[in-house]
């Protein structure tokens, strides 16, 4: 028996969340996601597990779903969100030289 859980995050930019979900989809970690910009909700299918990302009143987003999957997915989403934020906000005189991931840790080498 599993329980439905809601995890509050500090993620607040929907465009970066969508970029992070696209990156997770490219890596094969999620199958598909459906974004409803009017209601500010995103439904994510992660190998049959359905998770919902919903904007709360404070302006941040919540991850809701099965307790077994929601916490791990929220942690991974935060990690990829930070990665996308770094890529989005790089100064013009820097570019990513190499990037690799080892045991869930993303390493980025910048080139000036």
PDB file of N, CA and C in Angstrom:
ATOM      1  N   UNK A   1       0.843  -1.172   0.000  1.00  0.00           N
ATOM      2  CA  UNK A   1       0.000   0.000   0.000  1.00  0.00           C
ATOM      3  C   UNK A   1       0.891   1.238   0.000  1.00  0.00           C
ATOM      4  N   UNK A   2       0.573   2.167  -0.855  1.00  0.00           N
ATOM      5  CA  UNK A   2       1.353   3.394  -0.906  1.00  0.00           C
ATOM      6  C   UNK A   2       0.443   4.580  -0.625  1.00  0.00           C
ATOM      7  N   UNK A   3       1.054   5.676  -0.304  1.00  0.00           N
ATOM      8  CA  UNK A   3       0.319   6.867   0.088  1.00  0.00           C
ATOM      9  C   UNK A   3       0.594   7.993  -0.894  1.00  0.00           C
ATOM     10  N   UNK A   4      -0.373   8.871  -1.030  1.00  0.00           N
ATOM     11  CA  UNK A   4      -0.245  10.061  -1.865  1.00  0.00           C
ATOM     12  C   UNK A   4       0.463  11.119  -1.044  1.00  0.00           C
ATOM     13  N   UNK A   5       1.465  11.737  -1.611  1.00  0.00           N
ATOM     14  CA  UNK A   5       2.223  12.739  -0.870  1.00  0.00           C
ATOM     15  C   UNK A   5       2.391  13.997  -1.710  1.00  0.00           C
ATOM     16  N   UNK A   6       2.558  15.117  -1.030  1.00  0.00           N
ATOM     17  CA  UNK A   6       2.791  16.406  -1.675  1.00  0.00           C
ATOM     18  C   UNK A   6       4.101  16.960  -1.141  1.00  0.00           C
ATOM     19  N   UNK A   7       5.005  17.310  -2.045  1.00  0.00           N
ATOM     20  CA  UNK A   7       6.315  17.837  -1.660  1.00  0.00           C
ATOM     21  C   UNK A   7       6.410  19.274  -2.144  1.00  0.00           C
ATOM     22  N   UNK A   8       6.612  20.191  -1.219  1.00  0.00           N
ATOM     23  CA  UNK A   8       6.792  21.601  -1.567  1.00  0.00           C
ATOM     24  C   UNK A   8       8.225  21.826  -2.025  1.00  0.00           C
ATOM     25  N   UNK A   9       8.386  22.590  -3.082  1.00  0.00           N
ATOM     26  CA  UNK A   9       9.719  22.915  -3.581  1.00  0.00           C
ATOM     27  C   UNK A   9       9.865  24.428  -3.631  1.00  0.00           C
ATOM     28  N   UNK A  10      11.053  24.883  -3.964  1.00  0.00           N
ATOM     29  CA  UNK A  10      11.291  26.309  -4.152  1.00  0.00           C
ATOM     30  C   UNK A  10      11.418  26.643  -5.635  1.00  0.00           C
ATOM     31  N   UNK A  11      10.970  25.739  -6.492  1.00  0.00           N
ATOM     32  CA  UNK A  11      11.003  25.972  -7.927  1.00  0.00           C
ATOM     33  C   UNK A  11       9.875  26.924  -8.287  1.00  0.00           C
ATOM     34  N   UNK A  12      10.182  27.982  -9.026  1.00  0.00           N
ATOM     35  CA  UNK A  12       9.159  28.991  -9.286  1.00  0.00           C
ATOM     36  C   UNK A  12       9.025  29.389 -10.755  1.00  0.00           C
ATOM     37  N   UNK A  13       9.929  28.972 -11.612  1.00  0.00           N
ATOM     38  CA  UNK A  13       9.904  29.370 -13.018  1.00  0.00           C
ATOM     39  C   UNK A  13       9.407  28.204 -13.868  1.00  0.00           C
ATOM     40  N   UNK A  14       8.213  28.344 -14.429  1.00  0.00           N
ATOM     41  CA  UNK A  14       7.616  27.247 -15.192  1.00  0.00           C
ATOM     42  C   UNK A  14       8.422  26.910 -16.444  1.00  0.00           C
ATOM     43  N   UNK A  15       9.002  27.908 -17.108  1.00  0.00           N
ATOM     44  CA  UNK A  15       9.780  27.639 -18.311  1.00  0.00           C
ATOM     45  C   UNK A  15      11.003  26.783 -17.992  1.00  0.00           C
ATOM     46  N   UNK A  16      11.668  27.056 -16.863  1.00  0.00           N
ATOM     47  CA  UNK A  16      12.821  26.246 -16.485  1.00  0.00           C
ATOM     48  C   UNK A  16      12.401  24.846 -16.050  1.00  0.00           C
ATOM     49  N   UNK A  17      11.229  24.723 -15.434  1.00  0.00           N
ATOM     50  CA  UNK A  17      10.719  23.392 -15.080  1.00  0.00           C
ATOM     51  C   UNK A  17      10.460  22.594 -16.352  1.00  0.00           C
ATOM     52  N   UNK A  18       9.891  23.241 -17.365  1.00  0.00           N
ATOM     53  CA  UNK A  18       9.639  22.557 -18.633  1.00  0.00           C
ATOM     54  C   UNK A  18      10.957  22.159 -19.294  1.00  0.00           C
ATOM     55  N   UNK A  19      11.968  23.030 -19.245  1.00  0.00           N
ATOM     56  CA  UNK A  19      13.294  22.688 -19.781  1.00  0.00           C
ATOM     57  C   UNK A  19      13.890  21.500 -19.036  1.00  0.00           C
ATOM     58  N   UNK A  20      13.728  21.488 -17.711  1.00  0.00           N
ATOM     59  CA  UNK A  20      14.237  20.376 -16.907  1.00  0.00           C
ATOM     60  C   UNK A  20      13.505  19.084 -17.257  1.00  0.00           C
ATOM     61  N   UNK A  21      12.194  19.155 -17.454  1.00  0.00           N
ATOM     62  CA  UNK A  21      11.434  17.960 -17.828  1.00  0.00           C
ATOM     63  C   UNK A  21      11.824  17.469 -19.218  1.00  0.00           C
ATOM     64  N   UNK A  22      12.105  18.382 -20.139  1.00  0.00           N
ATOM     65  CA  UNK A  22      12.575  17.974 -21.464  1.00  0.00           C
ATOM     66  C   UNK A  22      13.927  17.281 -21.366  1.00  0.00           C
ATOM     67  N   UNK A  23      14.798  17.786 -20.505  1.00  0.00           N
ATOM     68  CA  UNK A  23      16.104  17.152 -20.294  1.00  0.00           C
ATOM     69  C   UNK A  23      15.923  15.758 -19.696  1.00  0.00           C
ATOM     70  N   UNK A  24      15.024  15.618 -18.721  1.00  0.00           N
ATOM     71  CA  UNK A  24      14.750  14.302 -18.139  1.00  0.00           C
ATOM     72  C   UNK A  24      14.165  13.357 -19.186  1.00  0.00           C
ATOM     73  N   UNK A  25      13.352  13.882 -20.078  1.00  0.00           N
ATOM     74  CA  UNK A  25      12.778  13.056 -21.139  1.00  0.00           C
ATOM     75  C   UNK A  25      13.868  12.621 -22.121  1.00  0.00           C
ATOM     76  N   UNK A  26      14.795  13.512 -22.446  1.00  0.00           N
ATOM     77  CA  UNK A  26      15.905  13.159 -23.337  1.00  0.00           C
ATOM     78  C   UNK A  26      16.804  12.100 -22.715  1.00  0.00           C
ATOM     79  N   UNK A  27      16.944  12.126 -21.401  1.00  0.00           N
ATOM     80  CA  UNK A  27      17.768  11.141 -20.702  1.00  0.00           C
ATOM     81  C   UNK A  27      17.023   9.836 -20.463  1.00  0.00           C
ATOM     82  N   UNK A  28      15.734   9.802 -20.778  1.00  0.00           N
ATOM     83  CA  UNK A  28      14.946   8.583 -20.623  1.00  0.00           C
ATOM     84  C   UNK A  28      14.429   8.340 -19.221  1.00  0.00           C
ATOM     85  N   UNK A  29      14.447   9.350 -18.363  1.00  0.00           N
ATOM     86  CA  UNK A  29      14.001   9.182 -16.981  1.00  0.00           C
ATOM     87  C   UNK A  29      12.498   9.355 -16.832  1.00  0.00           C
ATOM     88  N   UNK A  30      11.862  10.056 -17.761  1.00  0.00           N
ATOM     89  CA  UNK A  30      10.401  10.151 -17.795  1.00  0.00           C
ATOM     90  C   UNK A  30       9.954   9.839 -19.218  1.00  0.00           C
ATOM     91  N   UNK A  31       8.702   9.380 -19.338  1.00  0.00           N
ATOM     92  CA  UNK A  31       8.199   9.043 -20.673  1.00  0.00           C
ATOM     93  C   UNK A  31       7.613  10.258 -21.364  1.00  0.00           C
ATOM     94  N   UNK A  32       6.658  10.905 -20.712  1.00  0.00           N
ATOM     95  CA  UNK A  32       5.970  12.020 -21.345  1.00  0.00           C
ATOM     96  C   UNK A  32       5.446  12.949 -20.260  1.00  0.00           C
ATOM     97  N   UNK A  33       5.281  14.222 -20.612  1.00  0.00           N
ATOM     98  CA  UNK A  33       4.658  15.164 -19.683  1.00  0.00           C
ATOM     99  C   UNK A  33       3.697  16.043 -20.458  1.00  0.00           C
ATOM    100  N   UNK A  34       2.644  16.478 -19.770  1.00  0.00           N
ATOM    101  CA  UNK A  34       1.607  17.303 -20.376  1.00  0.00           C
ATOM    102  C   UNK A  34       1.486  18.579 -19.560  1.00  0.00           C
ATOM    103  N   UNK A  35       1.684  19.708 -20.226  1.00  0.00           N
ATOM    104  CA  UNK A  35       1.691  21.001 -19.546  1.00  0.00           C
ATOM    105  C   UNK A  35       0.404  21.752 -19.846  1.00  0.00           C
ATOM    106  N   UNK A  36      -0.239  22.273 -18.801  1.00  0.00           N
ATOM    107  CA  UNK A  36      -1.421  23.119 -18.948  1.00  0.00           C
ATOM    108  C   UNK A  36      -1.050  24.486 -18.384  1.00  0.00           C
ATOM    109  N   UNK A  37      -0.702  25.415 -19.267  1.00  0.00           N
ATOM    110  CA  UNK A  37      -0.214  26.723 -18.812  1.00  0.00           C
ATOM    111  C   UNK A  37      -1.311  27.578 -18.200  1.00  0.00           C
ATOM    112  N   UNK A  38      -2.570  27.366 -18.601  1.00  0.00           N
ATOM    113  CA  UNK A  38      -3.667  28.145 -18.019  1.00  0.00           C
ATOM    114  C   UNK A  38      -3.866  27.807 -16.545  1.00  0.00           C
ATOM    115  N   UNK A  39      -3.839  26.521 -16.218  1.00  0.00           N
ATOM    116  CA  UNK A  39      -4.017  26.100 -14.824  1.00  0.00           C
ATOM    117  C   UNK A  39      -2.697  26.037 -14.067  1.00  0.00           C
ATOM    118  N   UNK A  40      -1.578  26.232 -14.790  1.00  0.00           N
ATOM    119  CA  UNK A  40      -0.229  26.156 -14.222  1.00  0.00           C
ATOM    120  C   UNK A  40       0.009  24.810 -13.551  1.00  0.00           C
ATOM    121  N   UNK A  41      -0.317  23.745 -14.277  1.00  0.00           N
ATOM    122  CA  UNK A  41      -0.082  22.381 -13.807  1.00  0.00           C
ATOM    123  C   UNK A  41       0.646  21.595 -14.890  1.00  0.00           C
ATOM    124  N   UNK A  42       1.399  20.605 -14.447  1.00  0.00           N
ATOM    125  CA  UNK A  42       2.100  19.706 -15.354  1.00  0.00           C
ATOM    126  C   UNK A  42       1.862  18.291 -14.846  1.00  0.00           C
ATOM    127  N   UNK A  43       1.476  17.397 -15.741  1.00  0.00           N
ATOM    128  CA  UNK A  43       1.309  15.988 -15.395  1.00  0.00           C
ATOM    129  C   UNK A  43       2.451  15.210 -16.026  1.00  0.00           C
ATOM    130  N   UNK A  44       3.162  14.434 -15.209  1.00  0.00           N
ATOM    131  CA  UNK A  44       4.346  13.714 -15.657  1.00  0.00           C
ATOM    132  C   UNK A  44       4.078  12.217 -15.557  1.00  0.00           C
ATOM    133  N   UNK A  45       4.390  11.483 -16.627  1.00  0.00           N
ATOM    134  CA  UNK A  45       4.303  10.028 -16.620  1.00  0.00           C
ATOM    135  C   UNK A  45       5.719   9.488 -16.514  1.00  0.00           C
ATOM    136  N   UNK A  46       6.015   8.859 -15.405  1.00  0.00           N
ATOM    137  CA  UNK A  46       7.342   8.306 -15.164  1.00  0.00           C
ATOM    138  C   UNK A  46       7.220   6.791 -15.091  1.00  0.00           C
ATOM    139  N   UNK A  47       7.287   6.143 -16.236  1.00  0.00           N
ATOM    140  CA  UNK A  47       7.154   4.684 -16.339  1.00  0.00           C
ATOM    141  C   UNK A  47       5.887   4.174 -15.674  1.00  0.00           C
ATOM    142  N   UNK A  48       4.772   4.832 -15.929  1.00  0.00           N
ATOM    143  CA  UNK A  48       3.491   4.401 -15.375  1.00  0.00           C
ATOM    144  C   UNK A  48       3.103   5.104 -14.093  1.00  0.00           C
ATOM    145  N   UNK A  49       4.048   5.711 -13.414  1.00  0.00           N
ATOM    146  CA  UNK A  49       3.745   6.485 -12.207  1.00  0.00           C
ATOM    147  C   UNK A  49       3.392   7.907 -12.636  1.00  0.00           C
ATOM    148  N   UNK A  50       2.210   8.360 -12.249  1.00  0.00           N
ATOM    149  CA  UNK A  50       1.746   9.694 -12.621  1.00  0.00           C
ATOM    150  C   UNK A  50       2.046  10.655 -11.477  1.00  0.00           C
ATOM    151  N   UNK A  51       2.755  11.735 -11.794  1.00  0.00           N
ATOM    152  CA  UNK A  51       3.075  12.773 -10.822  1.00  0.00           C
ATOM    153  C   UNK A  51       2.509  14.094 -11.328  1.00  0.00           C
ATOM    154  N   UNK A  52       2.068  14.926 -10.415  1.00  0.00           N
ATOM    155  CA  UNK A  52       1.522  16.233 -10.764  1.00  0.00           C
ATOM    156  C   UNK A  52       2.411  17.325 -10.188  1.00  0.00           C
ATOM    157  N   UNK A  53       2.692  18.321 -11.001  1.00  0.00           N
ATOM    158  CA  UNK A  53       3.442  19.492 -10.560  1.00  0.00           C
ATOM    159  C   UNK A  53       2.469  20.657 -10.644  1.00  0.00           C
ATOM    160  N   UNK A  54       2.179  21.262  -9.495  1.00  0.00           N
ATOM    161  CA  UNK A  54       1.131  22.274  -9.394  1.00  0.00           C
ATOM    162  C   UNK A  54       1.702  23.515  -8.726  1.00  0.00           C
ATOM    163  N   UNK A  55       1.300  24.693  -9.215  1.00  0.00           N
ATOM    164  CA  UNK A  55       1.730  25.949  -8.596  1.00  0.00           C
ATOM    165  C   UNK A  55       0.861  26.228  -7.376  1.00  0.00           C
ATOM    166  N   UNK A  56       1.510  26.536  -6.254  1.00  0.00           N
ATOM    167  CA  UNK A  56       0.768  26.852  -5.034  1.00  0.00           C
ATOM    168  C   UNK A  56       0.630  28.367  -4.897  1.00  0.00           C
ATOM    169  N   UNK A  57      -0.029  28.807  -3.861  1.00  0.00           N
ATOM    170  CA  UNK A  57      -0.303  30.238  -3.674  1.00  0.00           C
ATOM    171  C   UNK A  57       0.950  31.082  -3.493  1.00  0.00           C
ATOM    172  N   UNK A  58       2.001  30.508  -2.924  1.00  0.00           N
ATOM    173  CA  UNK A  58       3.231  31.264  -2.697  1.00  0.00           C
ATOM    174  C   UNK A  58       4.003  31.525  -3.990  1.00  0.00           C
ATOM    175  N   UNK A  59       3.603  30.875  -5.091  1.00  0.00           N
ATOM    176  CA  UNK A  59       4.303  31.049  -6.356  1.00  0.00           C
ATOM    177  C   UNK A  59       5.269  29.930  -6.659  1.00  0.00           C
ATOM    178  N   UNK A  60       5.512  29.057  -5.691  1.00  0.00           N
ATOM    179  CA  UNK A  60       6.383  27.910  -5.896  1.00  0.00           C
ATOM    180  C   UNK A  60       5.555  26.716  -6.356  1.00  0.00           C
ATOM    181  N   UNK A  61       6.243  25.710  -6.862  1.00  0.00           N
ATOM    182  CA  UNK A  61       5.562  24.524  -7.376  1.00  0.00           C
ATOM    183  C   UNK A  61       5.678  23.364  -6.395  1.00  0.00           C
ATOM    184  N   UNK A  62       4.644  22.506  -6.392  1.00  0.00           N
ATOM    185  CA  UNK A  62       4.603  21.304  -5.570  1.00  0.00           C
ATOM    186  C   UNK A  62       4.647  20.086  -6.480  1.00  0.00           C
ATOM    187  N   UNK A  63       5.297  19.028  -6.003  1.00  0.00           N
ATOM    188  CA  UNK A  63       5.279  17.742  -6.691  1.00  0.00           C
ATOM    189  C   UNK A  63       4.384  16.828  -5.877  1.00  0.00           C
ATOM    190  N   UNK A  64       3.376  16.247  -6.519  1.00  0.00           N
ATOM    191  CA  UNK A  64       2.423  15.400  -5.814  1.00  0.00           C
ATOM    192  C   UNK A  64       2.295  14.072  -6.545  1.00  0.00           C
ATOM    193  N   UNK A  65       2.174  13.007  -5.762  1.00  0.00           N
ATOM    194  CA  UNK A  65       2.005  11.683  -6.350  1.00  0.00           C
ATOM    195  C   UNK A  65       2.284  10.606  -5.333  1.00  0.00           C
ATOM    196  N   UNK A  66       2.532   9.405  -5.835  1.00  0.00           N
ATOM    197  CA  UNK A  66       2.825   8.249  -4.999  1.00  0.00           C
ATOM    198  C   UNK A  66       4.068   8.529  -4.152  1.00  0.00           C
ATOM    199  N   UNK A  67       3.981   8.244  -2.868  1.00  0.00           N
ATOM    200  CA  UNK A  67       5.065   8.570  -1.937  1.00  0.00           C
ATOM    201  C   UNK A  67       6.371   7.874  -2.301  1.00  0.00           C
ATOM    202  N   UNK A  68       6.284   6.682  -2.889  1.00  0.00           N
ATOM    203  CA  UNK A  68       7.507   5.944  -3.228  1.00  0.00           C
ATOM    204  C   UNK A  68       8.315   6.639  -4.310  1.00  0.00           C
ATOM    205  N   UNK A  69       7.640   7.349  -5.195  1.00  0.00           N
ATOM    206  CA  UNK A  69       8.324   7.941  -6.339  1.00  0.00           C
ATOM    207  C   UNK A  69       8.466   9.451  -6.243  1.00  0.00           C
ATOM    208  N   UNK A  70       7.535  10.109  -5.587  1.00  0.00           N
ATOM    209  CA  UNK A  70       7.477  11.572  -5.606  1.00  0.00           C
ATOM    210  C   UNK A  70       8.718  12.213  -4.994  1.00  0.00           C
ATOM    211  N   UNK A  71       9.200  11.681  -3.890  1.00  0.00           N
ATOM    212  CA  UNK A  71      10.351  12.306  -3.230  1.00  0.00           C
ATOM    213  C   UNK A  71      11.607  12.197  -4.085  1.00  0.00           C
ATOM    214  N   UNK A  72      11.868  11.010  -4.635  1.00  0.00           N
ATOM    215  CA  UNK A  72      13.052  10.845  -5.484  1.00  0.00           C
ATOM    216  C   UNK A  72      12.941  11.689  -6.753  1.00  0.00           C
ATOM    217  N   UNK A  73      11.743  11.736  -7.328  1.00  0.00           N
ATOM    218  CA  UNK A  73      11.551  12.540  -8.532  1.00  0.00           C
ATOM    219  C   UNK A  73      11.729  14.027  -8.233  1.00  0.00           C
ATOM    220  N   UNK A  74      11.223  14.492  -7.089  1.00  0.00           N
ATOM    221  CA  UNK A  74      11.363  15.905  -6.722  1.00  0.00           C
ATOM    222  C   UNK A  74      12.836  16.273  -6.551  1.00  0.00           C
ATOM    223  N   UNK A  75      13.624  15.388  -5.944  1.00  0.00           N
ATOM    224  CA  UNK A  75      15.058  15.650  -5.783  1.00  0.00           C
ATOM    225  C   UNK A  75      15.754  15.732  -7.140  1.00  0.00           C
ATOM    226  N   UNK A  76      15.416  14.804  -8.028  1.00  0.00           N
ATOM    227  CA  UNK A  76      16.027  14.792  -9.361  1.00  0.00           C
ATOM    228  C   UNK A  76      15.587  16.013 -10.173  1.00  0.00           C
ATOM    229  N   UNK A  77      14.320  16.392 -10.055  1.00  0.00           N
ATOM    230  CA  UNK A  77      13.816  17.568 -10.759  1.00  0.00           C
ATOM    231  C   UNK A  77      14.531  18.826 -10.279  1.00  0.00           C
ATOM    232  N   UNK A  78      14.757  18.946  -8.972  1.00  0.00           N
ATOM    233  CA  UNK A  78      15.480  20.107  -8.436  1.00  0.00           C
ATOM    234  C   UNK A  78      16.905  20.152  -8.974  1.00  0.00           C
ATOM    235  N   UNK A  79      17.543  18.986  -9.080  1.00  0.00           N
ATOM    236  CA  UNK A  79      18.911  18.928  -9.581  1.00  0.00           C
ATOM    237  C   UNK A  79      18.976  19.366 -11.051  1.00  0.00           C
ATOM    238  N   UNK A  80      18.087  18.851 -11.869  1.00  0.00           N
ATOM    239  CA  UNK A  80      18.083  19.209 -13.285  1.00  0.00           C
ATOM    240  C   UNK A  80      17.632  20.656 -13.472  1.00  0.00           C
ATOM    241  N   UNK A  81      16.732  21.144 -12.625  1.00  0.00           N
ATOM    242  CA  UNK A  81      16.299  22.551 -12.650  1.00  0.00           C
ATOM    243  C   UNK A  81      17.504  23.463 -12.394  1.00  0.00           C
ATOM    244  N   UNK A  82      18.331  23.116 -11.407  1.00  0.00           N
ATOM    245  CA  UNK A  82      19.532  23.907 -11.119  1.00  0.00           C
ATOM    246  C   UNK A  82      20.494  23.869 -12.304  1.00  0.00           C
ATOM    247  N   UNK A  83      20.643  22.710 -12.906  1.00  0.00           N
ATOM    248  CA  UNK A  83      21.498  22.545 -14.085  1.00  0.00           C
ATOM    249  C   UNK A  83      21.013  23.435 -15.234  1.00  0.00           C
ATOM    250  N   UNK A  84      19.712  23.432 -15.499  1.00  0.00           N
ATOM    251  CA  UNK A  84      19.148  24.268 -16.559  1.00  0.00           C
ATOM    252  C   UNK A  84      19.286  25.753 -16.223  1.00  0.00           C
ATOM    253  N   UNK A  85      19.161  26.116 -14.946  1.00  0.00           N
ATOM    254  CA  UNK A  85      19.331  27.506 -14.530  1.00  0.00           C
ATOM    255  C   UNK A  85      20.758  27.972 -14.789  1.00  0.00           C
ATOM    256  N   UNK A  86      21.724  27.119 -14.489  1.00  0.00           N
ATOM    257  CA  UNK A  86      23.128  27.457 -14.750  1.00  0.00           C
ATOM    258  C   UNK A  86      23.345  27.650 -16.245  1.00  0.00           C
ATOM    259  N   UNK A  87      22.838  26.731 -17.054  1.00  0.00           N
ATOM    260  CA  UNK A  87      22.998  26.852 -18.506  1.00  0.00           C
ATOM    261  C   UNK A  87      22.327  28.113 -19.044  1.00  0.00           C
ATOM    262  N   UNK A  88      21.167  28.442 -18.510  1.00  0.00           N
ATOM    263  CA  UNK A  88      20.400  29.603 -18.981  1.00  0.00           C
ATOM    264  C   UNK A  88      21.073  30.924 -18.606  1.00  0.00           C
ATOM    265  N   UNK A  89      21.733  30.968 -17.454  1.00  0.00           N
ATOM    266  CA  UNK A  89      22.271  32.224 -16.932  1.00  0.00           C
ATOM    267  C   UNK A  89      23.781  32.350 -17.070  1.00  0.00           C
ATOM    268  N   UNK A  90      24.392  31.565 -17.950  1.00  0.00           N
ATOM    269  CA  UNK A  90      25.833  31.698 -18.162  1.00  0.00           C
ATOM    270  C   UNK A  90      26.142  33.046 -18.810  1.00  0.00           C
ATOM    271  N   UNK A  91      27.182  33.728 -18.337  1.00  0.00           N
ATOM    272  CA  UNK A  91      27.596  34.962 -19.013  1.00  0.00           C
ATOM    273  C   UNK A  91      28.031  34.649 -20.449  1.00  0.00           C
ATOM    274  N   UNK A  92      27.982  35.640 -21.312  1.00  0.00           N
ATOM    275  CA  UNK A  92      28.276  35.417 -22.725  1.00  0.00           C
ATOM    276  C   UNK A  92      29.712  34.977 -22.982  1.00  0.00           C
ATOM    277  N   UNK A  93      30.648  35.331 -22.091  1.00  0.00           N
ATOM    278  CA  UNK A  93      32.037  34.964 -22.317  1.00  0.00           C
ATOM    279  C   UNK A  93      32.374  33.573 -21.787  1.00  0.00           C
ATOM    280  N   UNK A  94      31.390  32.815 -21.301  1.00  0.00           N
ATOM    281  CA  UNK A  94      31.596  31.441 -20.854  1.00  0.00           C
ATOM    282  C   UNK A  94      30.755  30.498 -21.701  1.00  0.00           C
ATOM    283  N   UNK A  95      31.256  29.297 -21.868  1.00  0.00           N
ATOM    284  CA  UNK A  95      30.480  28.237 -22.506  1.00  0.00           C
ATOM    285  C   UNK A  95      30.822  26.918 -21.824  1.00  0.00           C
ATOM    286  N   UNK A  96      29.950  25.946 -21.965  1.00  0.00           N
ATOM    287  CA  UNK A  96      30.164  24.647 -21.337  1.00  0.00           C
ATOM    288  C   UNK A  96      31.130  23.855 -22.210  1.00  0.00           C
ATOM    289  N   UNK A  97      32.299  23.518 -21.643  1.00  0.00           N
ATOM    290  CA  UNK A  97      33.296  22.743 -22.375  1.00  0.00           C
ATOM    291  C   UNK A  97      32.932  21.263 -22.336  1.00  0.00           C
ATOM    292  N   UNK A  98      32.724  20.739 -21.143  1.00  0.00           N
ATOM    293  CA  UNK A  98      32.319  19.338 -20.984  1.00  0.00           C
ATOM    294  C   UNK A  98      31.328  19.235 -19.847  1.00  0.00           C
ATOM    295  N   UNK A  99      30.492  18.234 -19.944  1.00  0.00           N
ATOM    296  CA  UNK A  99      29.571  17.933 -18.856  1.00  0.00           C
ATOM    297  C   UNK A  99      29.436  16.423 -18.778  1.00  0.00           C
ATOM    298  N   UNK A 100      29.445  15.904 -17.568  1.00  0.00           N
ATOM    299  CA  UNK A 100      29.241  14.474 -17.381  1.00  0.00           C
ATOM    300  C   UNK A 100      28.505  14.242 -16.072  1.00  0.00           C
ATOM    301  N   UNK A 101      27.940  13.059 -15.963  1.00  0.00           N
ATOM    302  CA  UNK A 101      27.175  12.704 -14.776  1.00  0.00           C
ATOM    303  C   UNK A 101      27.686  11.377 -14.253  1.00  0.00           C
ATOM    304  N   UNK A 102      28.063  11.377 -12.977  1.00  0.00           N
ATOM    305  CA  UNK A 102      28.546  10.169 -12.333  1.00  0.00           C
ATOM    306  C   UNK A 102      27.761   9.989 -11.047  1.00  0.00           C
ATOM    307  N   UNK A 103      27.077   8.872 -10.929  1.00  0.00           N
ATOM    308  CA  UNK A 103      26.313   8.516  -9.724  1.00  0.00           C
ATOM    309  C   UNK A 103      25.344   9.619  -9.312  1.00  0.00           C
ATOM    310  N   UNK A 104      24.649  10.202 -10.291  1.00  0.00           N
ATOM    311  CA  UNK A 104      23.654  11.221  -9.990  1.00  0.00           C
ATOM    312  C   UNK A 104      24.214  12.602  -9.732  1.00  0.00           C
ATOM    313  N   UNK A 105      25.512  12.778  -9.883  1.00  0.00           N
ATOM    314  CA  UNK A 105      26.146  14.082  -9.675  1.00  0.00           C
ATOM    315  C   UNK A 105      26.575  14.636 -11.025  1.00  0.00           C
ATOM    316  N   UNK A 106      26.084  15.817 -11.367  1.00  0.00           N
ATOM    317  CA  UNK A 106      26.395  16.428 -12.657  1.00  0.00           C
ATOM    318  C   UNK A 106      27.595  17.348 -12.481  1.00  0.00           C
ATOM    319  N   UNK A 107      28.602  17.154 -13.336  1.00  0.00           N
ATOM    320  CA  UNK A 107      29.793  18.005 -13.304  1.00  0.00           C
ATOM    321  C   UNK A 107      29.885  18.763 -14.618  1.00  0.00           C
ATOM    322  N   UNK A 108      30.100  20.063 -14.499  1.00  0.00           N
ATOM    323  CA  UNK A 108      30.170  20.932 -15.671  1.00  0.00           C
ATOM    324  C   UNK A 108      31.523  21.630 -15.673  1.00  0.00           C
ATOM    325  N   UNK A 109      32.220  21.555 -16.802  1.00  0.00           N
ATOM    326  CA  UNK A 109      33.485  22.262 -16.973  1.00  0.00           C
ATOM    327  C   UNK A 109      33.220  23.437 -17.909  1.00  0.00           C
ATOM    328  N   UNK A 110      33.510  24.649 -17.419  1.00  0.00           N
ATOM    329  CA  UNK A 110      33.270  25.851 -18.213  1.00  0.00           C
ATOM    330  C   UNK A 110      34.538  26.281 -18.935  1.00  0.00           C
ATOM    331  N   UNK A 111      34.356  26.886 -20.095  1.00  0.00           N
ATOM    332  CA  UNK A 111      35.474  27.401 -20.871  1.00  0.00           C
ATOM    333  C   UNK A 111      35.224  28.883 -21.108  1.00  0.00           C
ATOM    334  N   UNK A 112      36.241  29.698 -20.854  1.00  0.00           N
ATOM    335  CA  UNK A 112      36.100  31.146 -21.039  1.00  0.00           C
ATOM    336  C   UNK A 112      36.456  31.548 -22.443  1.00  0.00           C
TER     337      UNK A 112
END
